[in-house]
mmCIF file of C-alpha atoms in Angstrom:
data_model
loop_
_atom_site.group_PDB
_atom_site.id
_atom_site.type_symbol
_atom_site.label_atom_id
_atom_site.label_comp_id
_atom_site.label_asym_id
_atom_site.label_seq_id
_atom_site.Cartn_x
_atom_site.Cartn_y
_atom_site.Cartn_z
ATOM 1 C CA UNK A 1 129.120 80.519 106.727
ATOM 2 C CA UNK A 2 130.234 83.811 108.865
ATOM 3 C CA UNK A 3 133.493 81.854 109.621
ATOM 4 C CA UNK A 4 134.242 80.874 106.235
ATOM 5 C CA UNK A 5 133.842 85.040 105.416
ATOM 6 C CA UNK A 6 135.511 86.012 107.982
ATOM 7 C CA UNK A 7 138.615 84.001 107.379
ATOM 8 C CA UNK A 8 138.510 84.885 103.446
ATOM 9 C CA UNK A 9 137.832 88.684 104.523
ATOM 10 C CA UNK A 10 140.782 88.187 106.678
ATOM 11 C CA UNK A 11 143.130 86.503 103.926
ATOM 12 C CA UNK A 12 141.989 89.356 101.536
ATOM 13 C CA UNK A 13 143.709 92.022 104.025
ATOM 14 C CA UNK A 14 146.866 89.584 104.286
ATOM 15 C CA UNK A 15 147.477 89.578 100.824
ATOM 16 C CA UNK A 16 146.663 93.226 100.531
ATOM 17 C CA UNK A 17 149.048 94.264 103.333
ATOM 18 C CA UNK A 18 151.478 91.896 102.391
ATOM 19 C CA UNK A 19 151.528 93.743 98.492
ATOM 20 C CA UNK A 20 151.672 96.932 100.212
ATOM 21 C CA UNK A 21 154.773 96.071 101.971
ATOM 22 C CA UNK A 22 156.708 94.664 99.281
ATOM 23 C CA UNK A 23 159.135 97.058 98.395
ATOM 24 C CA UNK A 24 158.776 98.723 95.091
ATOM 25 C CA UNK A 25 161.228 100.451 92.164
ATOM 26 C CA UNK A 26 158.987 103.769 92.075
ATOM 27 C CA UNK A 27 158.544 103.956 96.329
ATOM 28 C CA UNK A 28 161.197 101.951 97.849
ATOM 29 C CA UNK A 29 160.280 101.150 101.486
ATOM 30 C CA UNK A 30 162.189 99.537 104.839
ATOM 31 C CA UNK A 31 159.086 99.396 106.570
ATOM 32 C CA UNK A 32 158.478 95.923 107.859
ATOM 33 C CA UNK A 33 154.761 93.875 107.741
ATOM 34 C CA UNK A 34 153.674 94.499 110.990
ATOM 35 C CA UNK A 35 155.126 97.861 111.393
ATOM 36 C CA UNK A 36 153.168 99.200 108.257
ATOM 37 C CA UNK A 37 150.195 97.135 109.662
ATOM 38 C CA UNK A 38 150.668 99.290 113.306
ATOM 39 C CA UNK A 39 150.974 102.595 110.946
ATOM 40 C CA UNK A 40 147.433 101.427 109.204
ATOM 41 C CA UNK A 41 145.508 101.428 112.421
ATOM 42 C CA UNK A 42 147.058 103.668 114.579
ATOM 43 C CA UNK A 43 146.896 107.911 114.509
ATOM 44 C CA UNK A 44 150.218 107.893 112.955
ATOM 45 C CA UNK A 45 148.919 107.436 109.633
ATOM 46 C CA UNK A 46 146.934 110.905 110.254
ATOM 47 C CA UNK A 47 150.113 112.786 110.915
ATOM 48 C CA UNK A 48 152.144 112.663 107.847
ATOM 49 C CA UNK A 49 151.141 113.807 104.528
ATOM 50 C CA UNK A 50 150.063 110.718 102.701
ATOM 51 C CA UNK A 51 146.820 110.256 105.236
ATOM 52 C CA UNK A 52 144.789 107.660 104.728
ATOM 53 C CA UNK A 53 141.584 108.793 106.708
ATOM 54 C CA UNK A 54 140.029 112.110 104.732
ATOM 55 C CA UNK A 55 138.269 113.949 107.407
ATOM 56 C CA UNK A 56 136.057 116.743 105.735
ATOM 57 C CA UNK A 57 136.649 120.084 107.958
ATOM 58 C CA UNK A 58 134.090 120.862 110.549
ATOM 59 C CA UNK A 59 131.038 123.647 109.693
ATOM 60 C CA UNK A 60 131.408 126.571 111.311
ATOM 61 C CA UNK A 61 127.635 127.806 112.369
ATOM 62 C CA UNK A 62 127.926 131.723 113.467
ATOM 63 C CA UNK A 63 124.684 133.448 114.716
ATOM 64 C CA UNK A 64 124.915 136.231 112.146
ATOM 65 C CA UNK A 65 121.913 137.866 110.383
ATOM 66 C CA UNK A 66 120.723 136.208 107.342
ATOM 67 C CA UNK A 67 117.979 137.272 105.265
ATOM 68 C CA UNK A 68 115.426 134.256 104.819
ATOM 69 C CA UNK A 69 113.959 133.097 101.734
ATOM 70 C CA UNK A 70 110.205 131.568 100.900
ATOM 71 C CA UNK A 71 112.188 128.256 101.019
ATOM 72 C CA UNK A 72 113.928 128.943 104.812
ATOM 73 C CA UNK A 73 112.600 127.116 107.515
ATOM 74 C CA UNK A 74 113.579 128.096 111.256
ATOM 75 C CA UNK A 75 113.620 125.871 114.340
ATOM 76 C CA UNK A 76 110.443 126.274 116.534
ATOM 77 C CA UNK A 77 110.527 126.325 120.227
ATOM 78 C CA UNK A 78 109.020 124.401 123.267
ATOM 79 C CA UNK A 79 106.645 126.373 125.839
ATOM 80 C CA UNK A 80 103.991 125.838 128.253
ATOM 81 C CA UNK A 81 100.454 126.598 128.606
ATOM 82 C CA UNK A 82 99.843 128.956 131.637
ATOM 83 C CA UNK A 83 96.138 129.401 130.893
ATOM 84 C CA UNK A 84 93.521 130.912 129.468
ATOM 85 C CA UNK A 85 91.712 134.246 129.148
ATOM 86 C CA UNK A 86 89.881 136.411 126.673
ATOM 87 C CA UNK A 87 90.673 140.073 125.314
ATOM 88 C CA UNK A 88 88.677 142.253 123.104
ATOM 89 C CA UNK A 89 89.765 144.210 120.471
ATOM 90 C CA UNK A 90 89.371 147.497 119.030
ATOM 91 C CA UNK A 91 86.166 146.772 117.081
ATOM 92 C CA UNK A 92 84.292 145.027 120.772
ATOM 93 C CA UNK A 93 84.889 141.387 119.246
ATOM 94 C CA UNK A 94 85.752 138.653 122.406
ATOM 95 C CA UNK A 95 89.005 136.408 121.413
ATOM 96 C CA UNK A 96 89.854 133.634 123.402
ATOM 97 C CA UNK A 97 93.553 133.563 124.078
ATOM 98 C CA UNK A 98 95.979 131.232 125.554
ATOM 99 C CA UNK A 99 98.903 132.089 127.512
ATOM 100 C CA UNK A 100 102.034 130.617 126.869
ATOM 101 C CA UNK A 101 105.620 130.989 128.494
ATOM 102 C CA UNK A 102 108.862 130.178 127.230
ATOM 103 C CA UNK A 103 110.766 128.918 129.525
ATOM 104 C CA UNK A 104 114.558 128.940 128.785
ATOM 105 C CA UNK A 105 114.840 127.609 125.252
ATOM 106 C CA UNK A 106 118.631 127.209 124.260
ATOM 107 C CA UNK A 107 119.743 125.320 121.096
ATOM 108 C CA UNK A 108 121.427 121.952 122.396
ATOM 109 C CA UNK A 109 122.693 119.881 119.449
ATOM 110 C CA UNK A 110 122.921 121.071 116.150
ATOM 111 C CA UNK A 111 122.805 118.189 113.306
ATOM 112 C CA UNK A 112 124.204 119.029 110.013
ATOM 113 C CA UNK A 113 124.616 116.805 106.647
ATOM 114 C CA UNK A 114 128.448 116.183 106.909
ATOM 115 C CA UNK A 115 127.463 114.297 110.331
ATOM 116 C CA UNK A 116 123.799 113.209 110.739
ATOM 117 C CA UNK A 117 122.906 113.431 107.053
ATOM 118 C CA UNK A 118 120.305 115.842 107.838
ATOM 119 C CA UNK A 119 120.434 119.858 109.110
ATOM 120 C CA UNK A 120 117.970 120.197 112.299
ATOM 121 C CA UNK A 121 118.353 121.412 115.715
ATOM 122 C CA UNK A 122 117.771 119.891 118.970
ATOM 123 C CA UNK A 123 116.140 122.865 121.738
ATOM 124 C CA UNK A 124 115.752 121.981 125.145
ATOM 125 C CA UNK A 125 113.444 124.212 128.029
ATOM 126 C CA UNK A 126 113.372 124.021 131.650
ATOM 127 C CA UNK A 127 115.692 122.747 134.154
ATOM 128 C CA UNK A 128 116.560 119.579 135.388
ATOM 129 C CA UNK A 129 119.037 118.040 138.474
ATOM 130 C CA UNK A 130 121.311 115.854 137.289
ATOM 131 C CA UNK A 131 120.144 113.146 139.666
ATOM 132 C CA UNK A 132 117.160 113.396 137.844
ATOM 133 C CA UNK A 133 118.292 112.412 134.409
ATOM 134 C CA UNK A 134 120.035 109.356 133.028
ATOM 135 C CA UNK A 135 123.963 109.197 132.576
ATOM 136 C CA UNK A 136 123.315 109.105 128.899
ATOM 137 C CA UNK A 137 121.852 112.161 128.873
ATOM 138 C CA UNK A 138 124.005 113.918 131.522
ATOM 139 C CA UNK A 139 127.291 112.738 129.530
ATOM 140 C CA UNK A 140 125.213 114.418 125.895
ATOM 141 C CA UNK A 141 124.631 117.583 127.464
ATOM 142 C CA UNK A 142 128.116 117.918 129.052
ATOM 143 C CA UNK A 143 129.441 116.708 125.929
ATOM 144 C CA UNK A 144 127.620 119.628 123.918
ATOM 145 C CA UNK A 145 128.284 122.457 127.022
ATOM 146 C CA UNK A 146 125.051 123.003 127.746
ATOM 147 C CA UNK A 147 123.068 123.061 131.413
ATOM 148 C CA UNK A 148 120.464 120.199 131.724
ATOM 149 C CA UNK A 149 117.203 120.369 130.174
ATOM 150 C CA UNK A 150 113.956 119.200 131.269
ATOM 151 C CA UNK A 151 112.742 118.781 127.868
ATOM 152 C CA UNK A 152 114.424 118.050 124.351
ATOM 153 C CA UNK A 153 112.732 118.162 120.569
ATOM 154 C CA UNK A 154 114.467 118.216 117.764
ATOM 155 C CA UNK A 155 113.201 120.522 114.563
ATOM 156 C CA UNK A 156 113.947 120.264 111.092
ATOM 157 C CA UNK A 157 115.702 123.775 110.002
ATOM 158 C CA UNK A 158 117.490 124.599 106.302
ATOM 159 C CA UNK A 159 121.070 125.344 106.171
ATOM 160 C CA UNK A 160 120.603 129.229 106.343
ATOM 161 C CA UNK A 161 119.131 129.001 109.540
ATOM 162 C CA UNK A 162 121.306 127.237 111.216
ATOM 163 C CA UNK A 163 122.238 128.369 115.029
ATOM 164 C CA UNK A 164 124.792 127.704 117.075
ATOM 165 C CA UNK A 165 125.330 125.687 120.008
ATOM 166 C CA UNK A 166 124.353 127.433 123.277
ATOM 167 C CA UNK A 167 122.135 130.507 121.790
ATOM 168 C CA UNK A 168 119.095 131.443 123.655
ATOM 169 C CA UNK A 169 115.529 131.741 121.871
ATOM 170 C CA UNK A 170 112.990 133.626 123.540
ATOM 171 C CA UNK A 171 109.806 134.914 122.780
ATOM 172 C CA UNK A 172 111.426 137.387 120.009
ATOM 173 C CA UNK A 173 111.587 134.527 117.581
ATOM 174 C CA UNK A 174 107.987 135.502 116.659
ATOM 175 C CA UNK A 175 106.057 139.023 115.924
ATOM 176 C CA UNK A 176 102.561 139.412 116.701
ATOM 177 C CA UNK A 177 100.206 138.835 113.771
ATOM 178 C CA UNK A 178 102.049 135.597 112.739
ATOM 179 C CA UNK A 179 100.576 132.528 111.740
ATOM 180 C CA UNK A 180 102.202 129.275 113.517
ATOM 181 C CA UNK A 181 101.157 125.625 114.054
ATOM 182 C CA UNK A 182 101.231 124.162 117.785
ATOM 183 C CA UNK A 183 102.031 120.369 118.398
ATOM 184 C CA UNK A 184 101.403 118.809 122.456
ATOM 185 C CA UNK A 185 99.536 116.086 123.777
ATOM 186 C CA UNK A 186 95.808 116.687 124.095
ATOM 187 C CA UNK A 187 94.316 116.066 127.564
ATOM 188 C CA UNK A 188 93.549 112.456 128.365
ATOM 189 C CA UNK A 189 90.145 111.729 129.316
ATOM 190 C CA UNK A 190 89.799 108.082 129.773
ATOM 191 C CA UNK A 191 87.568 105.161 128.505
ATOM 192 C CA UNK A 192 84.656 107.628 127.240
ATOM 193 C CA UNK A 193 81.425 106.079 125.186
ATOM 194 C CA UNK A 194 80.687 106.429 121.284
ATOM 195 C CA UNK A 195 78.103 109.901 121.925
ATOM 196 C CA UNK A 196 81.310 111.925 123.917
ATOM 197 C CA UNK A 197 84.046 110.531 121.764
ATOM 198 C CA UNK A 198 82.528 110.643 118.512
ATOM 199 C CA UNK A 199 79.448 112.771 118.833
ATOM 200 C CA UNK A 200 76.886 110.273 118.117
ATOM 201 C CA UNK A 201 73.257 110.903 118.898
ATOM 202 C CA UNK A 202 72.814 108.057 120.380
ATOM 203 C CA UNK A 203 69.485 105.728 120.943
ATOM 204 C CA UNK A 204 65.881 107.286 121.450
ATOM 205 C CA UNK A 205 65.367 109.216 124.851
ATOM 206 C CA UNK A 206 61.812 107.588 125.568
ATOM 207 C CA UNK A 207 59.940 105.336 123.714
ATOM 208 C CA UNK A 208 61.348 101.983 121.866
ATOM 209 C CA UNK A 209 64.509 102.414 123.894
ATOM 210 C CA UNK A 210 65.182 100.109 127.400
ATOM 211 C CA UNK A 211 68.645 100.952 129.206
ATOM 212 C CA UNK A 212 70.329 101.665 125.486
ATOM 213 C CA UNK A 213 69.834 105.778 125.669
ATOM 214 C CA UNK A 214 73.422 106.534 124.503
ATOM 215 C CA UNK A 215 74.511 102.775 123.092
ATOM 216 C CA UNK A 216 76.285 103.209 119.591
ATOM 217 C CA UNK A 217 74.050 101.028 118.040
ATOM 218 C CA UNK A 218 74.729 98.404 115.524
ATOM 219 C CA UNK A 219 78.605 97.768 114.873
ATOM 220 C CA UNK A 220 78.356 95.592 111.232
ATOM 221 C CA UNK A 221 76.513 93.061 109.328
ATOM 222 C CA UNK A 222 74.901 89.799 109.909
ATOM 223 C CA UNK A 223 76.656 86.365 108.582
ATOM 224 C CA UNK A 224 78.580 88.030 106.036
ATOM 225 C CA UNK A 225 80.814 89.660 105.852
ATOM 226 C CA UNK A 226 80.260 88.212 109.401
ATOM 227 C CA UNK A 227 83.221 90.830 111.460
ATOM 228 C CA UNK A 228 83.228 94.188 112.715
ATOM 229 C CA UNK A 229 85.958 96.531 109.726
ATOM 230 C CA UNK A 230 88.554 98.572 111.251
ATOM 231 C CA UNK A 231 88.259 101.833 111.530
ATOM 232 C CA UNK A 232 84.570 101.389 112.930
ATOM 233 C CA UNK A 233 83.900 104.053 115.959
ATOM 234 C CA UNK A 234 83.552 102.598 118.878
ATOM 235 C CA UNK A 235 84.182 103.504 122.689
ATOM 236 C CA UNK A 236 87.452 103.670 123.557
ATOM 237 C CA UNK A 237 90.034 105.166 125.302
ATOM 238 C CA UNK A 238 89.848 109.579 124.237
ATOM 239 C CA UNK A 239 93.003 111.644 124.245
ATOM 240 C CA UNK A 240 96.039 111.709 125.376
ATOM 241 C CA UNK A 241 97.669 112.092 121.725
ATOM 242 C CA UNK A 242 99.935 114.287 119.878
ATOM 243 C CA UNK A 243 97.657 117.171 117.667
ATOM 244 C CA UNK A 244 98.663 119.609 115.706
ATOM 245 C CA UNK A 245 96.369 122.659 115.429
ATOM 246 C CA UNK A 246 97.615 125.215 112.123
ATOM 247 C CA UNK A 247 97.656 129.092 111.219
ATOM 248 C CA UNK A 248 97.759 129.462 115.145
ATOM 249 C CA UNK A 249 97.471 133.314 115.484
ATOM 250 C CA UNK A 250 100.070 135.202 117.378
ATOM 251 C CA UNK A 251 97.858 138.117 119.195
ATOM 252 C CA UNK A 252 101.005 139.836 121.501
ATOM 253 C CA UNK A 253 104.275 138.900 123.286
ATOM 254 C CA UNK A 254 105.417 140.240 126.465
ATOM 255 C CA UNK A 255 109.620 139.157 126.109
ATOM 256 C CA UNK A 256 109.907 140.629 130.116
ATOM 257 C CA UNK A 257 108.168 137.747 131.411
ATOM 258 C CA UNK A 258 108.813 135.289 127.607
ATOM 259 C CA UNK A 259 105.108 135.108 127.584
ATOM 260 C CA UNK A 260 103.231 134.770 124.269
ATOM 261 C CA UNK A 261 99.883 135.151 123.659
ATOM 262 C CA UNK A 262 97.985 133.157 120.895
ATOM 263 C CA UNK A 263 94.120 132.865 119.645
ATOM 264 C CA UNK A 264 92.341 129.869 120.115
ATOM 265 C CA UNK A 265 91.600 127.089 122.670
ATOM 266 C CA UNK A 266 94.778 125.105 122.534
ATOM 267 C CA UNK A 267 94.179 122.194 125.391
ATOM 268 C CA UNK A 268 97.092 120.573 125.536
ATOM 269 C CA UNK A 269 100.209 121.420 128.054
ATOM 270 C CA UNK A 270 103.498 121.185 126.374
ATOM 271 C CA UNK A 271 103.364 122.858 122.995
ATOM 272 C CA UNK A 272 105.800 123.033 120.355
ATOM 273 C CA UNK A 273 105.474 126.138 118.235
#
């Protein structure tokens, strides 16, 4: 069956080449078959006026100052939990705070509708030795003209906040007193029981219990429907996943050192803000 297509997709193009090389009355031609054929699918047909491949012009992204709307979304940025503290404020009440820093956050790919079919940007942090990456990504960050990045994410932006290649985001991008929602992996703690990983109470501590203190207890039915349901919460394997924690208050930023300090107990390592 793919032969049989292929050879009628293949006399289709004869028959159309072969009409468009038959001279005509209203645009008389001396161009032979397989000359006109050469012109079809080579860059020649690009250079003279009647071109058969419409490229649309390339965006041109400037880093000029906008004013956002309620509808603008801006890229985030990557960073890394240093650790944690507390600080008091003015009125004596203790907030826990985690440190973050920055570290080098430049704007590596930028993907617009004409190309990708979506506007985003890719940001990459850190710093990385070229032995230590694949040629793949070597050849995409020489192609874009950027140094190598330990780390890449890609953010969904709207067209009026669109950045160019190569510009450098810091910890300016936010103000203190803004709300923000940080993404990372959550610390893996292994194969924990049903009372850690779910907060069960678990069995009786003394009486009526024998070696089945903190067992989950039953898991289902008897002969019908006769099978544990999914979804039931079990022990298993705890962490280790990507969380999102919202309306993450930003308390101060220190843009010397691209720290950033935010309220809350955020336990995960790489964060995307």
């Amino acid at each position: 069956m793919a032969a049989l297509s292929t050879r009628g997709l293949v006399s289709r193009l004869h028959q159309q080449f072969l009409s468009l090389s038959r001279p005509s009355a209203a645009a008389p031609t001396s161009l032979p078959f397989h000359s006109l054929t050469r012109r079809l699918f080579s860059s020649d047909a690009l250079m003279d006026g009647s071109q058969i491949l419409h490229k649309p012009p390339a965006r041109i992204i400037q880093a000029t100052p906008a004013i956002m709307t309620p509808n603008s979304k801006r890229t985030g940025i990557i960073a890394v939990k240093c650790g944690m503290t507390a600080l008091w404020d003015k009125w004596g009440a203790r907030l826990p705070i985690t440190i973050l820093w920055v570290d080098d956050n430049i704007v590596s790919q930028v993907k617009t509708v004409e190309k990708e079919g979506i506007f985003s940007l890719q940001i990459g942090c850190g710093h990385k030795k070229p032995k230590h990456l694949t040629k793949p990504e070597v050849g995409h960050f020489r192609a874009q003209g950027v140094p190598l990045k330990r780390k890449l994410k890609e953010f969904p932006v709207t067209e009026d906040a669109l950045l160019p290649v190569g510009t450098s985001l810091g910890v300016r991008h936010f103000v203190p007193g803004q709300y923000v929602d940080v993404s990372g992996t959550s610390r893996g703690k292994g194969f924990q029981g049903a009372m850690k990983r779910w907060g069960f109470k678990g069995m009786p501590a003394s009486h009526g219990a024998s070696l089945s203190h903190r067992s989950p207890g039953s898991t289902g039915q008897r002969d019908a429907p006769g099978k544990v349901f999914k979804g039931k919460k079990m022990p298993g394997r705890m962490g280790g996943k990507t969380r999102t924690v919202k309306n993450v208050w930003v308390y101060k930023i220190d843009p010397a050192r691209n720290l950033m300090w935010v309220r809350g107990q955020q336990k995960m390592r790489m964060k995307q803000i």
